[in-house]
Tab-separated table of C-alpha atoms in Angstrom:
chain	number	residue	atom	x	y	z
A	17	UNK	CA	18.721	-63.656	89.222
A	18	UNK	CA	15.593	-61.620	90.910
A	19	UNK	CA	16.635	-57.525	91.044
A	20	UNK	CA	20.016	-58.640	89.256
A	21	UNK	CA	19.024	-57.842	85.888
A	22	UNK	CA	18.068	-54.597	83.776
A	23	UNK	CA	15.450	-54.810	80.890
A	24	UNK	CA	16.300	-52.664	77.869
A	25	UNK	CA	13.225	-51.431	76.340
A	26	UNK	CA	14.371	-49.800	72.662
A	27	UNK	CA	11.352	-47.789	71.400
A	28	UNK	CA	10.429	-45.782	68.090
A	29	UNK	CA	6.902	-43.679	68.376
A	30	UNK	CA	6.304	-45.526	71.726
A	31	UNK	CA	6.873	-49.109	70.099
A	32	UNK	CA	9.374	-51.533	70.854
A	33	UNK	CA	12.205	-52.324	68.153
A	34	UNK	CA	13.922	-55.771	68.197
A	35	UNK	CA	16.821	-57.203	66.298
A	36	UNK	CA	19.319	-53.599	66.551
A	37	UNK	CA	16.369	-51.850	65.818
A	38	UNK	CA	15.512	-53.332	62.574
A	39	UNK	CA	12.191	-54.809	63.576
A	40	UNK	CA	9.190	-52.981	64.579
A	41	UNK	CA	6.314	-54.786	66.817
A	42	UNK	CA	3.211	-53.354	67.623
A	43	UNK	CA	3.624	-53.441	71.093
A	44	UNK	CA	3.550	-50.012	72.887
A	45	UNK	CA	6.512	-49.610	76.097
A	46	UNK	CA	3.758	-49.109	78.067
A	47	UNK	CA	1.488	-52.171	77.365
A	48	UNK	CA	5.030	-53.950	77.772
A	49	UNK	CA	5.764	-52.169	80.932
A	50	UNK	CA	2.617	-53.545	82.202
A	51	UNK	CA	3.323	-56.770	81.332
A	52	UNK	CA	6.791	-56.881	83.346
A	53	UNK	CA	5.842	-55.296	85.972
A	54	UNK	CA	5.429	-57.715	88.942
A	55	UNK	CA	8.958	-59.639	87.868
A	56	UNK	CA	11.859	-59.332	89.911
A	57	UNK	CA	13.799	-56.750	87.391
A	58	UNK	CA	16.620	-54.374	88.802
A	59	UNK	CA	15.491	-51.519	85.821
A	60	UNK	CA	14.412	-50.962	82.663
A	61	UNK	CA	16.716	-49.074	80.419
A	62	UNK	CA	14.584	-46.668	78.184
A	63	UNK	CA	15.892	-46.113	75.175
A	64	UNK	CA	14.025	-43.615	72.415
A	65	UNK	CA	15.223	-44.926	68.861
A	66	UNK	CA	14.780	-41.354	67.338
A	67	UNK	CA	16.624	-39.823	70.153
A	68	UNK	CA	19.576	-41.957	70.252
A	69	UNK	CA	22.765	-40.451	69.209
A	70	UNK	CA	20.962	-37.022	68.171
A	71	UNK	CA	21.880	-35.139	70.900
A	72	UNK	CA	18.671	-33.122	70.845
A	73	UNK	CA	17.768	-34.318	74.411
A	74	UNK	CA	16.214	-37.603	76.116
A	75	UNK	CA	12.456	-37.639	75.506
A	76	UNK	CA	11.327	-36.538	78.653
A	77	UNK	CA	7.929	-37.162	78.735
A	78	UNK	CA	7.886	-40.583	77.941
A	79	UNK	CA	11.184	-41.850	80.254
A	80	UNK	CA	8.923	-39.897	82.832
A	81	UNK	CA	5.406	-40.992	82.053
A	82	UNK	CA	6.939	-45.103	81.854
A	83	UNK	CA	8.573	-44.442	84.702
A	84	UNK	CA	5.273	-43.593	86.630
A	85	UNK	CA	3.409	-46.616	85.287
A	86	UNK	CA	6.149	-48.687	87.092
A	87	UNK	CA	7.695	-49.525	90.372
A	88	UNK	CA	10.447	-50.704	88.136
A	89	UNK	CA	13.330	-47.865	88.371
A	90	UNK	CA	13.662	-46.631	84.956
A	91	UNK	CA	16.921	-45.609	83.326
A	92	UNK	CA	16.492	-42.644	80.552
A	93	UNK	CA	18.747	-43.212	77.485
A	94	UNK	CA	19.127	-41.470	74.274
A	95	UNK	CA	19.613	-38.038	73.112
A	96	UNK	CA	21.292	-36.144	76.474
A	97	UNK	CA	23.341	-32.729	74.636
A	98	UNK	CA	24.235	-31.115	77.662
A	99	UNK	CA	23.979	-31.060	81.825
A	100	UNK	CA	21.196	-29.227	81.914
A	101	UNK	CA	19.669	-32.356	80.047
A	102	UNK	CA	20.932	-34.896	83.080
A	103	UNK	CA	19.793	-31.837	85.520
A	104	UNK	CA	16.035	-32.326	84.121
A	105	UNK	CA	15.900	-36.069	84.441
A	106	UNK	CA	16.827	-35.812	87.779
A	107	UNK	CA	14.269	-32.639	88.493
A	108	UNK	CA	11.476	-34.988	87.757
A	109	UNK	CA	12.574	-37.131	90.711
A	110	UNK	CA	10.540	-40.236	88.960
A	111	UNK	CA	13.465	-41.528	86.844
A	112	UNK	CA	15.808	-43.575	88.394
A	113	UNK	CA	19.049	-42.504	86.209
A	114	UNK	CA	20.507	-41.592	82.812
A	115	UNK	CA	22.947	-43.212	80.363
A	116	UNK	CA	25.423	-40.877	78.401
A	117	UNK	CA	27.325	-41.710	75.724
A	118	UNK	CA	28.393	-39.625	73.123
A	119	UNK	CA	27.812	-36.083	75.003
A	120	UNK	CA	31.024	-37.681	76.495
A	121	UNK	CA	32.630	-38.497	73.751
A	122	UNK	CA	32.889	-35.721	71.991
A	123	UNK	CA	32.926	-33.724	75.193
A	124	UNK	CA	29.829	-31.550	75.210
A	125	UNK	CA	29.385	-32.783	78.771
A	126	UNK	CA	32.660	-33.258	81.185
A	127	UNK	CA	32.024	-35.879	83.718
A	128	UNK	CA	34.057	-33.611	86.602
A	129	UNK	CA	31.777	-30.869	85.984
A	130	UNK	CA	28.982	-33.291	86.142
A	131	UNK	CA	30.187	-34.599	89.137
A	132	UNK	CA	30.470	-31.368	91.126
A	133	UNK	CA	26.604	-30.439	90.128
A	134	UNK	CA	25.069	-33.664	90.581
């Protein structure tokens, strides 16, 4: 399935977790990164453990710095509060997208007004 599928890279202190985050390896996202990056994958779907769910904003500097170690798009996930969150990943114009989830839910961001920025 080459540029079908998306790699989910699930990171605590720039290290991969496995197994729902249970199990930490020492390998860094960007050693990883390095190792995928001549396969055929659609994106990698950056995910920062201590981020997730917080609502205290994606980590930035790591989606972005990953991102420009890779031709791979990269998908920031974890941690977007607010618009203005979404409005800074796409500022850097290096990371590919974003993944929202409980901004949503508990409507901190509304997707129409989201819309009708973006």
């Amino acid at each position: 399935y080459p540029n079908q599928i998306s790699v989910g890279m699930d990171a605590r202190k720039g290290l991969l977790a496995l197994k729902g985050w249970t199990d930490q390896t020492e390998l860094s996202t960007f050693d990883f990164a390095n190792q995928i990056k001549n396969f055929k994958i659609k994106s990698i779907i950056f995910t920062d453990i201590d981020k997730d769910g917080t609502k205290e904003g994606v980590n930035l500097i790591e989606t972005e710095k990953l991102a420009s170690l890779t031709k791979i798009p990269v998908v920031a996930s974890g941690g977007v509060a607010k618009i203005e969150d979404v409005l800074a990943i796409k500022k850097t114009e290096k990371i590919y997208g974003v993944i929202i989830g409980k901004a949503i839910y508990d409507h901190s961001i509304n997707l129409n007004d989201l819309v009708k920025i973006i």
